[in-house]
CSV table of C-alpha atoms in Angstrom, one decimal:
chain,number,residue,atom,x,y,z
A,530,UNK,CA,41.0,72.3,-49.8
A,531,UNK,CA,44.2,70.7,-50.0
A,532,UNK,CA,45.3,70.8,-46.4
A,533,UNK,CA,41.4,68.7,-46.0
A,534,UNK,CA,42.7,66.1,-48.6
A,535,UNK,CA,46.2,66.0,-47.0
A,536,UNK,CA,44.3,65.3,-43.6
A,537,UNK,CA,42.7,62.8,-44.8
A,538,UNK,CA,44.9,60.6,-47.2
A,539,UNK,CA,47.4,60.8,-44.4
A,540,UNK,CA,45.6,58.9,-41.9
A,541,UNK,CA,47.2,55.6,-41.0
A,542,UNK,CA,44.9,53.6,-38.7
A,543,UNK,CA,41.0,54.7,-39.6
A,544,UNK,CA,41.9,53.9,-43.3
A,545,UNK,CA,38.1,52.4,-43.5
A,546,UNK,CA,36.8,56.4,-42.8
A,547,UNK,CA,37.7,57.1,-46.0
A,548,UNK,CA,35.2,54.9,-47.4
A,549,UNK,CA,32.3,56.3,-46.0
A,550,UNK,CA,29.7,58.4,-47.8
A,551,UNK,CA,30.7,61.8,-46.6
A,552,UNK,CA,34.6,61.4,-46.4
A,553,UNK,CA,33.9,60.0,-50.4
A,554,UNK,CA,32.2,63.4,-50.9
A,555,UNK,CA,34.5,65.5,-49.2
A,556,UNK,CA,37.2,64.2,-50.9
A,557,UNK,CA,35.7,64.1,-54.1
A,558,UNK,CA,34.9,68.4,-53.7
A,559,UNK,CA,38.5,69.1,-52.5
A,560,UNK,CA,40.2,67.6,-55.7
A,561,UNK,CA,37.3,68.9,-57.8
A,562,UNK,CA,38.6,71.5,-60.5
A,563,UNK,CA,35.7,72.5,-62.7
A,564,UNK,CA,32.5,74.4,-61.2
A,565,UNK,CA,30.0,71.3,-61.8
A,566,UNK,CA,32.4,69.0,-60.2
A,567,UNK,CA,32.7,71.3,-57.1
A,568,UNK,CA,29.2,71.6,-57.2
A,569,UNK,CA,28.2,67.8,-56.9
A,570,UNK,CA,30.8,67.4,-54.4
A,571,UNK,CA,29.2,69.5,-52.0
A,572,UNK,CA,25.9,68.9,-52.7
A,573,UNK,CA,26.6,64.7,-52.5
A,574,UNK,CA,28.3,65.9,-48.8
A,575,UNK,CA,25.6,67.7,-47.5
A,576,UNK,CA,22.8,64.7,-48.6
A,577,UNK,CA,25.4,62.0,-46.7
A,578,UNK,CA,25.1,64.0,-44.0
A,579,UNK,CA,21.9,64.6,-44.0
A,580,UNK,CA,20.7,61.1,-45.5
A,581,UNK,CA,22.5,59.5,-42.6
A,582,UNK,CA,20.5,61.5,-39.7
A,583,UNK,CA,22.9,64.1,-38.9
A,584,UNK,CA,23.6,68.0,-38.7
A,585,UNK,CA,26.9,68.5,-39.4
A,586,UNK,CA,30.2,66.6,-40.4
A,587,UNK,CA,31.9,66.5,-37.1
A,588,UNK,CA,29.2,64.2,-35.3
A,589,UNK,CA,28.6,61.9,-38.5
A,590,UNK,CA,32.3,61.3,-38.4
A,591,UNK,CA,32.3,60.7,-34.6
A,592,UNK,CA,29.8,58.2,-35.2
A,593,UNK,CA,31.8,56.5,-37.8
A,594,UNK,CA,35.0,56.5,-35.4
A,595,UNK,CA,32.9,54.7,-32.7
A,596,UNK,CA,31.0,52.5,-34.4
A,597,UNK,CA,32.0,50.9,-37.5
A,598,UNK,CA,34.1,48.3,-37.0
A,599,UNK,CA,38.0,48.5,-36.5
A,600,UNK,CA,40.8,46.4,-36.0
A,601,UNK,CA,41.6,49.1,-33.0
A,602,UNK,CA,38.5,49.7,-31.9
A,603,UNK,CA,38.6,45.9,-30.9
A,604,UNK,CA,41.9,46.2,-29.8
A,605,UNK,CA,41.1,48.7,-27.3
A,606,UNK,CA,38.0,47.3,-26.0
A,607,UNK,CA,40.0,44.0,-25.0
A,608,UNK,CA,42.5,45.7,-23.3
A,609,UNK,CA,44.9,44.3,-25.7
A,610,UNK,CA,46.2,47.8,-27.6
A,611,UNK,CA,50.0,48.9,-27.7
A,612,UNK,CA,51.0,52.2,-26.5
A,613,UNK,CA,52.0,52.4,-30.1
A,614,UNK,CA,49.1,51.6,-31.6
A,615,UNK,CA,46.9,53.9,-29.2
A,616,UNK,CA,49.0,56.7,-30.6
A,617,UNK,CA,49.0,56.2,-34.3
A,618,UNK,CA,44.9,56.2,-33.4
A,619,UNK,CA,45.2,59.2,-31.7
A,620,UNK,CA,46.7,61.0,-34.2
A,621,UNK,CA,44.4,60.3,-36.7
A,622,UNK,CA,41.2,61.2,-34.3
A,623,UNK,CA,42.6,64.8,-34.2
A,624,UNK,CA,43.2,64.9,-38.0
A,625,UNK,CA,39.4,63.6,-38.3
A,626,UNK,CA,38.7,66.1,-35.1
A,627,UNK,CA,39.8,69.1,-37.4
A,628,UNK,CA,38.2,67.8,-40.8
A,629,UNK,CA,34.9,67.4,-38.9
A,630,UNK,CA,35.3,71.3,-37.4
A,631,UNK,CA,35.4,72.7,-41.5
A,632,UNK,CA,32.4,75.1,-41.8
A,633,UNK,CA,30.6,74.8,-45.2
A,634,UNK,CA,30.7,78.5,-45.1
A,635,UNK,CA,34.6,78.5,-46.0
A,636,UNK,CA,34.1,75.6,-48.8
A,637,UNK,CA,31.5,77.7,-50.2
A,638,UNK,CA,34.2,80.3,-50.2
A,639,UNK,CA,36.6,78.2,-51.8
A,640,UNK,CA,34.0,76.9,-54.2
A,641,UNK,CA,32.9,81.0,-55.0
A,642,UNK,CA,36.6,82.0,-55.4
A,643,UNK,CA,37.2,79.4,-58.0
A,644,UNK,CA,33.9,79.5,-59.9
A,645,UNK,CA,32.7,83.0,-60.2
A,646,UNK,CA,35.8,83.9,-62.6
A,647,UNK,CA,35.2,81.6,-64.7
A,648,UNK,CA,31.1,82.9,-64.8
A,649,UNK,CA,29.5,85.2,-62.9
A,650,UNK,CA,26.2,82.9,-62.9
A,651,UNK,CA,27.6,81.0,-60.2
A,652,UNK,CA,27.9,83.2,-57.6
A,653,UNK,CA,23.8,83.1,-56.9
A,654,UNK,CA,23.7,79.0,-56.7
A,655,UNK,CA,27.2,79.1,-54.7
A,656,UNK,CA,25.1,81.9,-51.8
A,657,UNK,CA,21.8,80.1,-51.9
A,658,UNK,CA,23.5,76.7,-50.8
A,659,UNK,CA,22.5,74.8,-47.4
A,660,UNK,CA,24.9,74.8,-44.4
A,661,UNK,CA,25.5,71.8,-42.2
A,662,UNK,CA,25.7,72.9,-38.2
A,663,UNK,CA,28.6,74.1,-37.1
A,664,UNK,CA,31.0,71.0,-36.1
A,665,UNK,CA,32.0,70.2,-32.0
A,666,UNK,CA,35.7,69.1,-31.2
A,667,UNK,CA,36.1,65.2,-30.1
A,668,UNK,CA,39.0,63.6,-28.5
A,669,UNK,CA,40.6,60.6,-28.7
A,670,UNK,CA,39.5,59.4,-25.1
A,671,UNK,CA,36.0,60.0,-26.2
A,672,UNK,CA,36.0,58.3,-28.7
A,673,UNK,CA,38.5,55.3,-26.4
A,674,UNK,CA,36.0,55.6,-24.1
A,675,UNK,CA,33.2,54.4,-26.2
A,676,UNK,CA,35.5,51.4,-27.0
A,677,UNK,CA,36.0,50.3,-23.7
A,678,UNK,CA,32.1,50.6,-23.0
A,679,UNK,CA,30.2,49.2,-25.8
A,680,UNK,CA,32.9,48.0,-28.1
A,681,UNK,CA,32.6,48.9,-31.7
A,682,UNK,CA,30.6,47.5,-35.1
A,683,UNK,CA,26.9,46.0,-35.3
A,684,UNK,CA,27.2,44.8,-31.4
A,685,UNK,CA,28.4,48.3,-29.9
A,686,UNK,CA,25.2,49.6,-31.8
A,687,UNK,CA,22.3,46.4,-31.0
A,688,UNK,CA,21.4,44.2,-28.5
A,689,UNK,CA,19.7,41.4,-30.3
A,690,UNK,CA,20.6,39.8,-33.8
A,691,UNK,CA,19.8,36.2,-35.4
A,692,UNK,CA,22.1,34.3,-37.2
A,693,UNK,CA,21.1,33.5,-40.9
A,694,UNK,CA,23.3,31.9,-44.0
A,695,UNK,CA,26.7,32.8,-42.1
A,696,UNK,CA,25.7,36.2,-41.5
A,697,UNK,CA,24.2,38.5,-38.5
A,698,UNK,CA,21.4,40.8,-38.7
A,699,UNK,CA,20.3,42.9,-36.1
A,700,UNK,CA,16.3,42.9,-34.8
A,701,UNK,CA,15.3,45.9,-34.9
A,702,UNK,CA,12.4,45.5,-32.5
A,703,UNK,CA,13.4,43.7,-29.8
A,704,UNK,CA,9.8,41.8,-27.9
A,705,UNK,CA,10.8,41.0,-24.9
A,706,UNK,CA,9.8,41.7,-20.9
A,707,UNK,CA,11.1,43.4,-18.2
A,708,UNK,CA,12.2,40.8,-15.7
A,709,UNK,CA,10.1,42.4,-12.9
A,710,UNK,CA,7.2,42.2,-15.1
A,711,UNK,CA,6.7,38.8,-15.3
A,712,UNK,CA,4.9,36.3,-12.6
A,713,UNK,CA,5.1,32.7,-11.5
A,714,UNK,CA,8.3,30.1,-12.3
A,715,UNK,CA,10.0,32.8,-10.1
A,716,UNK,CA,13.1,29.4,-9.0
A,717,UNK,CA,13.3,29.0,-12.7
A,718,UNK,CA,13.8,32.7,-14.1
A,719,UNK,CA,16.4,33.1,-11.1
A,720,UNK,CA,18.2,29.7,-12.0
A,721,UNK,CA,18.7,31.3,-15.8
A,722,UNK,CA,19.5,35.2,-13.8
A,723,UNK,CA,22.1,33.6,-11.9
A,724,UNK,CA,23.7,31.3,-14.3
A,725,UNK,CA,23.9,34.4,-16.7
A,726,UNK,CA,25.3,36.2,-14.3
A,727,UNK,CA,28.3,33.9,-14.3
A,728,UNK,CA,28.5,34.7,-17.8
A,729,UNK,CA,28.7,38.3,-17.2
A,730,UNK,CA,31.4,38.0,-14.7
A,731,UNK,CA,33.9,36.4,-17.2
A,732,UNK,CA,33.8,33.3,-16.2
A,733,UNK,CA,32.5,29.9,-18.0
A,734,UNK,CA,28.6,29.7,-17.4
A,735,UNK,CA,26.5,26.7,-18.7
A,736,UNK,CA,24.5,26.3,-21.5
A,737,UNK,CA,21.1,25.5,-20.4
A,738,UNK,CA,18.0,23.7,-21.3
A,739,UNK,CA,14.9,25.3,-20.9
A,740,UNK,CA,11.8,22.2,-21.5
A,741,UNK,CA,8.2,21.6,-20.5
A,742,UNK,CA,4.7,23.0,-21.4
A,743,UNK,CA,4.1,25.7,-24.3
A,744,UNK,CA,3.3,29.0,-23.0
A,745,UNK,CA,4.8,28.5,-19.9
A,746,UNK,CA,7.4,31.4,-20.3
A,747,UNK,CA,10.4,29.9,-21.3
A,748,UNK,CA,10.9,31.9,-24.6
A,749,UNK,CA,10.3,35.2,-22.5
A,750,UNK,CA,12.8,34.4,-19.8
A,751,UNK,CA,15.4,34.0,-22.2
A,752,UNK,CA,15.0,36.9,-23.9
A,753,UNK,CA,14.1,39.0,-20.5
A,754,UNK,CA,17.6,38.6,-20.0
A,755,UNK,CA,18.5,41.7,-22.4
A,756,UNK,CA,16.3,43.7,-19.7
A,757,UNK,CA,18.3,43.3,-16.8
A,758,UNK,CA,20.3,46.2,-16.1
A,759,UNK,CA,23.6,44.9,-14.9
A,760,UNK,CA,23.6,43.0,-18.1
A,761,UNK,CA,24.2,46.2,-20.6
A,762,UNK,CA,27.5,44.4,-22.4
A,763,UNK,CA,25.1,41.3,-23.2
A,764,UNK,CA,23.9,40.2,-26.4
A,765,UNK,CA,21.4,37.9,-27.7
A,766,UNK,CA,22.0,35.9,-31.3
A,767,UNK,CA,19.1,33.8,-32.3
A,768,UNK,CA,19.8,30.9,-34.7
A,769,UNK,CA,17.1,28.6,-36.6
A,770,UNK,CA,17.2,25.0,-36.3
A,771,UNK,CA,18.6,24.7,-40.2
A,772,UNK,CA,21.6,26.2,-39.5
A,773,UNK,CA,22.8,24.3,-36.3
A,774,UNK,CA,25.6,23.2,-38.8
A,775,UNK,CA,27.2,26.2,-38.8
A,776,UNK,CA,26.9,26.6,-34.9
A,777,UNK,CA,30.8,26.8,-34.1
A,778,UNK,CA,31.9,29.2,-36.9
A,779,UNK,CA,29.1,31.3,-34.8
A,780,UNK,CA,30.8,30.5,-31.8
A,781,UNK,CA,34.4,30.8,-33.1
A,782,UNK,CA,33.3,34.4,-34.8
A,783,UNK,CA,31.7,35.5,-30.9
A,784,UNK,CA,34.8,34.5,-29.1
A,785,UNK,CA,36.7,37.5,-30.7
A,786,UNK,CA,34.2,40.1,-29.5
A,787,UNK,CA,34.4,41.6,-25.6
A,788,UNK,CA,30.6,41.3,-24.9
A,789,UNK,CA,29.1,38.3,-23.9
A,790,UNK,CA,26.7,36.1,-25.7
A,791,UNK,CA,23.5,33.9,-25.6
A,792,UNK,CA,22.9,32.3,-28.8
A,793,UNK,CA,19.7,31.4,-28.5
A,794,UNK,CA,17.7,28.4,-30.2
A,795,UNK,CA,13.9,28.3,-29.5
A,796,UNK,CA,11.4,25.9,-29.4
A,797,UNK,CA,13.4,23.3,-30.8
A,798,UNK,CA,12.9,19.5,-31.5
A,799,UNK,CA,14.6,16.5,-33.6
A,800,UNK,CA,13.3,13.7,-35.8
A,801,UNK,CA,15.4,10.3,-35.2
A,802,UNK,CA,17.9,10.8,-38.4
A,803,UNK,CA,18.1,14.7,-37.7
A,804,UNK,CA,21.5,15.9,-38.9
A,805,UNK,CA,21.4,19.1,-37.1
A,806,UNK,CA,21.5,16.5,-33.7
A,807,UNK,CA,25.1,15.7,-33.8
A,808,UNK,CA,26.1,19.0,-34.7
A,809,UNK,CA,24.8,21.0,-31.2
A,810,UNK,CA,25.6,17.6,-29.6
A,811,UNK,CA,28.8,18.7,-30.9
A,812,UNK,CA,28.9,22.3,-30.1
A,813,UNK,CA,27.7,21.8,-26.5
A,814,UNK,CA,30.4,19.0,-25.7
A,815,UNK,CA,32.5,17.0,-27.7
A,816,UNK,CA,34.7,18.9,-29.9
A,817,UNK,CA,38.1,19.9,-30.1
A,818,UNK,CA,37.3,23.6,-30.0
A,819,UNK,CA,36.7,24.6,-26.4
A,820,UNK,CA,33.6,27.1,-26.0
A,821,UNK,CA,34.9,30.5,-25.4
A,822,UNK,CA,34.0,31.9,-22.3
A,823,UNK,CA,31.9,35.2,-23.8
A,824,UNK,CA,29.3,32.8,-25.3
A,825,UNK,CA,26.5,30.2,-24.2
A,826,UNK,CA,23.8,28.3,-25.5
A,827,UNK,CA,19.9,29.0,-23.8
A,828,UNK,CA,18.1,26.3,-25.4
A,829,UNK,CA,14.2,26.1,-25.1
A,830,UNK,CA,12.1,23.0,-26.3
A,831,UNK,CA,8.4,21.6,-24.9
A,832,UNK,CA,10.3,17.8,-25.2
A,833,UNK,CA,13.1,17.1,-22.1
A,834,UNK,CA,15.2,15.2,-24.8
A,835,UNK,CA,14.3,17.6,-27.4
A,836,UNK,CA,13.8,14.0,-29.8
A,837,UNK,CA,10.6,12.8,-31.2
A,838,UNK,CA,9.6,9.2,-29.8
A,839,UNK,CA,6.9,6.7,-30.6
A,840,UNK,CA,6.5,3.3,-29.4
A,841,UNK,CA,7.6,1.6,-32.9
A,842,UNK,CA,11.5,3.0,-32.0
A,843,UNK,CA,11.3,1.0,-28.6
A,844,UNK,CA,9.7,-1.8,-30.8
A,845,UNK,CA,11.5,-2.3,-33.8
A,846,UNK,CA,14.4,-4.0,-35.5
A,847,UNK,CA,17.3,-1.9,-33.8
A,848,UNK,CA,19.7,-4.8,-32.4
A,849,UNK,CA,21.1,-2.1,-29.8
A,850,UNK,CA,17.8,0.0,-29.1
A,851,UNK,CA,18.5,0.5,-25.9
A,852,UNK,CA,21.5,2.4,-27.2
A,853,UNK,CA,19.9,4.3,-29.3
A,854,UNK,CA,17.7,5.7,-27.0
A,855,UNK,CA,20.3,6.7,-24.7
A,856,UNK,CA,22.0,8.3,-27.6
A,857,UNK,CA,19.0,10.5,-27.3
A,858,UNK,CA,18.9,11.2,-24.1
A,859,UNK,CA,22.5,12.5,-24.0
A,860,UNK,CA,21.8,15.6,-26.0
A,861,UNK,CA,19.9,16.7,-23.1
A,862,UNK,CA,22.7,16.0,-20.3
A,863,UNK,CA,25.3,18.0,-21.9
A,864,UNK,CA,23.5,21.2,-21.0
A,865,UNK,CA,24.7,21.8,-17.3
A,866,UNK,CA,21.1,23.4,-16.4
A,867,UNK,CA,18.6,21.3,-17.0
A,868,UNK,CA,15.2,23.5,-16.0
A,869,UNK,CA,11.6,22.4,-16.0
A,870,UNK,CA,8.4,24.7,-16.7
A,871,UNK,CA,5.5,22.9,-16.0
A,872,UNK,CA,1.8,23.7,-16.3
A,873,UNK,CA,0.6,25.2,-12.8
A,874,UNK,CA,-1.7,23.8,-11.3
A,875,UNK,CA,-5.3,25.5,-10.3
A,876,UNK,CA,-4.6,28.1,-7.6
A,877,UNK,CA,-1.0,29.4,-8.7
A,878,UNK,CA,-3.3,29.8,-12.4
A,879,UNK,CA,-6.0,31.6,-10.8
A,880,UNK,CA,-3.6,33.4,-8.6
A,881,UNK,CA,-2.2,34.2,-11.8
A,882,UNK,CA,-4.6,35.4,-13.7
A,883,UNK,CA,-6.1,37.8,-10.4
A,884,UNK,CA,-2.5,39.3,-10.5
A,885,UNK,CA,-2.5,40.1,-13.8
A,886,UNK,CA,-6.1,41.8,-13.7
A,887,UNK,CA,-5.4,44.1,-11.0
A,888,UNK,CA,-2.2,45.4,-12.6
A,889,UNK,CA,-4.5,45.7,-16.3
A,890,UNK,CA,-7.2,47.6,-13.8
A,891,UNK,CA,-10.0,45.2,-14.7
A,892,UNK,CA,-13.3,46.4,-13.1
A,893,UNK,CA,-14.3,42.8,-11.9
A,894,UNK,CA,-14.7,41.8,-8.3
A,895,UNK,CA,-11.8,38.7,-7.6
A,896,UNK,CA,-14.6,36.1,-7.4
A,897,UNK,CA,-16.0,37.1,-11.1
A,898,UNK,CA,-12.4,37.3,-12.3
A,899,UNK,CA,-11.8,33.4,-10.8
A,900,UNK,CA,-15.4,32.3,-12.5
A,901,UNK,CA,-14.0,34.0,-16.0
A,902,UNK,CA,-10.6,31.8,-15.1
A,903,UNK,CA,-12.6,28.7,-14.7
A,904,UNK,CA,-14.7,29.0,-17.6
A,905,UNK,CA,-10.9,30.0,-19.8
A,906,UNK,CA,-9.5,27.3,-18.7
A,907,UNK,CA,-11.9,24.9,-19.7
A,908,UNK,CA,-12.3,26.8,-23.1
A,909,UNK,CA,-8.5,26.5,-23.6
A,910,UNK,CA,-7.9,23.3,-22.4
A,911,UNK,CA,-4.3,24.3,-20.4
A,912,UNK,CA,-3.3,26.5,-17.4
A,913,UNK,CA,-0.3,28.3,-18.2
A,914,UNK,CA,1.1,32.3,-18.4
A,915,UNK,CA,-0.3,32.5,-21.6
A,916,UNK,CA,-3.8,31.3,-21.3
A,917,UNK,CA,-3.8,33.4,-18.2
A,918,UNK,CA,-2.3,36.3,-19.9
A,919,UNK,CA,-4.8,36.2,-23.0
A,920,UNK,CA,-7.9,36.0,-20.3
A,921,UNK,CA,-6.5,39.1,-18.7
A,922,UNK,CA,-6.2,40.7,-22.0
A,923,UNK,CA,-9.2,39.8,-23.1
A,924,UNK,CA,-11.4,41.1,-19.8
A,925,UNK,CA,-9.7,44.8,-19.9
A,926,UNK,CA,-10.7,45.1,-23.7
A,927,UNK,CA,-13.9,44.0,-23.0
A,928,UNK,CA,-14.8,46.3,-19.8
A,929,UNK,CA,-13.1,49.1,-21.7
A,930,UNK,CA,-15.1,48.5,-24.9
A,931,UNK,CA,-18.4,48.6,-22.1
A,932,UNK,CA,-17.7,51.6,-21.0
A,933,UNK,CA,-17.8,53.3,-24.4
């Protein structure tokens, strides 16, 4: 017991382990003296264990090693860690190594030896309590490894968060789809696959405007980014119009992490005297604070210049109008991509919607499903991947409920 605690209170760089449910435990049942005490402490190990998903000690504190966050952990994934530093962590990862490879058989042991002299009516409880697995050895390139891959905190562990009072939360579900999946606006999606790609390579990308027609795919494009392979160190923060004004803490916080980002702001639009204007006119260009080269912004809105106008603005009493409406233009050209999704027109919808009911296996002949198209269209009064989508969906749930 006191060769555990001495492993432990020794360690010099993963100072935060000690914090964490089952190191708490363990510590707390290797300074225990009286039976009860010894008893809770093991008992309150084996739930953190078990409470956290795990079998045994050695892979819960594996986990913790990779994946809360760490001053080293960062350190190492930006290639910025002293031979110094990489040591001290080293050192500590083969204490932890050894504290994770203690068998609840011996600390039952421990706890019998010390208990049963003082009353035999221990020594009953002490044999009937649960083991944990037995623990696996890790090393410090494992766990270096994992570093350099995926990095370390909430990002080495999600792919998707949004952004909410100054603080990230991960999405747990993530609805998006798969690139391949999707059909029609094939020059856009490639425009946005190419200019992320950029991203991925290190090198300053541009933030990009993504405008035209609801349902036309611009929402799923973005987000079918996270599907793309090649793209496994990216990561997608979502951030609600009301808290555009704290857009470059966001961005100031991002530039410290090795992945790269999309903060991502969807289907958004300004009244005239919107405050939340200057502020991404501000974060896209214009500020002192240069835009790390991790992070850009994907904007999607169904207005070009993302601003509300009506005919009394051109109209009214402004003595410089004309400035002011070129004040709202130039939100707009301070994204470097600038990409349009327009309504199709009738064949590439039709074509659309037969593509989509071959691959849902709809038992129609091609000139019923164009008829069915027709009549959709005309029901829904647009022709876009949506409309065409919910048609599709619509005919295979129908033909399947037939053939019950």
């Amino acid at each position: 017991m006191e060769l555990i605690r001495a492993k432990l209170m020794s360690l010099c760089v993963y100072k935060n382990i000690l914090e964490t449910e089952p190191v708490r435990s363990l510590l707390a049942l290797a300074g225990a003296k009286a039976p009860e005490d010894m008893l809770r402490g093991y008992g309150d190990l084996i739930h953190s264990v078990y409470s956290a998903g795990y079998v045994s000690l050695s892979e819960c504190l594996s986990w913790h090693l990779k994946f809360d966050k760490s001053f080293v952990g960062n350190a190492v994934a930006a290639g910025t860690a002293s031979q110094a530093l990489l040591d001290a962590a080293a050192l500590d990862i083969r204490r932890l190594s050894g504290v994770g490879q203690v068998t609840c058989a011996s600390l039952k042991r421990k706890i019998y030896d010390a208990c049963v002299p003082i009353s035999e009516r221990y020594g009953s409880i002490i044999q009937n309590l649960p083991e944990l697995a037995p623990g696996r050895e890790f090393t410090e390139e494992e766990i270096f490894e994992s570093y350099r891959r995926s990095g370390c905190g909430m990002f080495a562990l999600g792919r998707a968060f949004y952004w909410e009072k100054r603080q990230l939360y991960p999405v747990k579900e993530l609805d998006a789809m798969e690139a391949g999946s999707m059909i029609g606006y094939e020059a856009q999606r490639n425009a946005v696959l190419e200019n992320t790609r950029i991203l991925m390579r290190g090198r300053q990308a541009n933030n990009v405007l993504l405008y035209g027609d609801s349902g036309t795919g611009k929402s799923a494009t973005v987000k079918s980014m996270l599907t793309v392979p090649e793209f496994y160190n990216l990561r997608l923060i979502q951030i609600a119009k009301s808290s555009l004004a704290e857009l470059t803490v966001l961005t100031r916080e991002l530039g410290t992490h090795t992945q790269k980002f999309i903060i991502y702001i969807d289907d958004l639009s300004f009244d005239q005297e919107d405050k939340a204007f200057s502020a991404l006119k501000t974060a896209l260009e214009g500020g002192l604070e240069r835009r790390p080269d991790n992070v850009v912004i994907y904007v999607t809105s169904n207005r070009r210049h993302m601003v509300r106008e009506r005919f009394s603005d051109r109209q009214g009493d402004d003595v410089h109008a004309k400035e002011t409406l070129e004040e709202h233009s130039s939100l707009s050209d301070r994204f470097g991509l600038r990409i349009a999704y327009l309504a199709l027109d009738k064949r590439r919808y039709t074509d659309m919607v037969l593509e989509l009911c071959h691959r849902k296996n709809v038992p129609l002949s091609d000139y019923d499903i164009r008829v069915e198209a027709n009549h959709w269209e005309l029901r829904h009064g647009s022709r876009t991947p949506r409309v065409a989508m919910q048609l599709a969906e619509h005919l295979a749930g129908k033909t399947a409920a037939e053939e019950l």
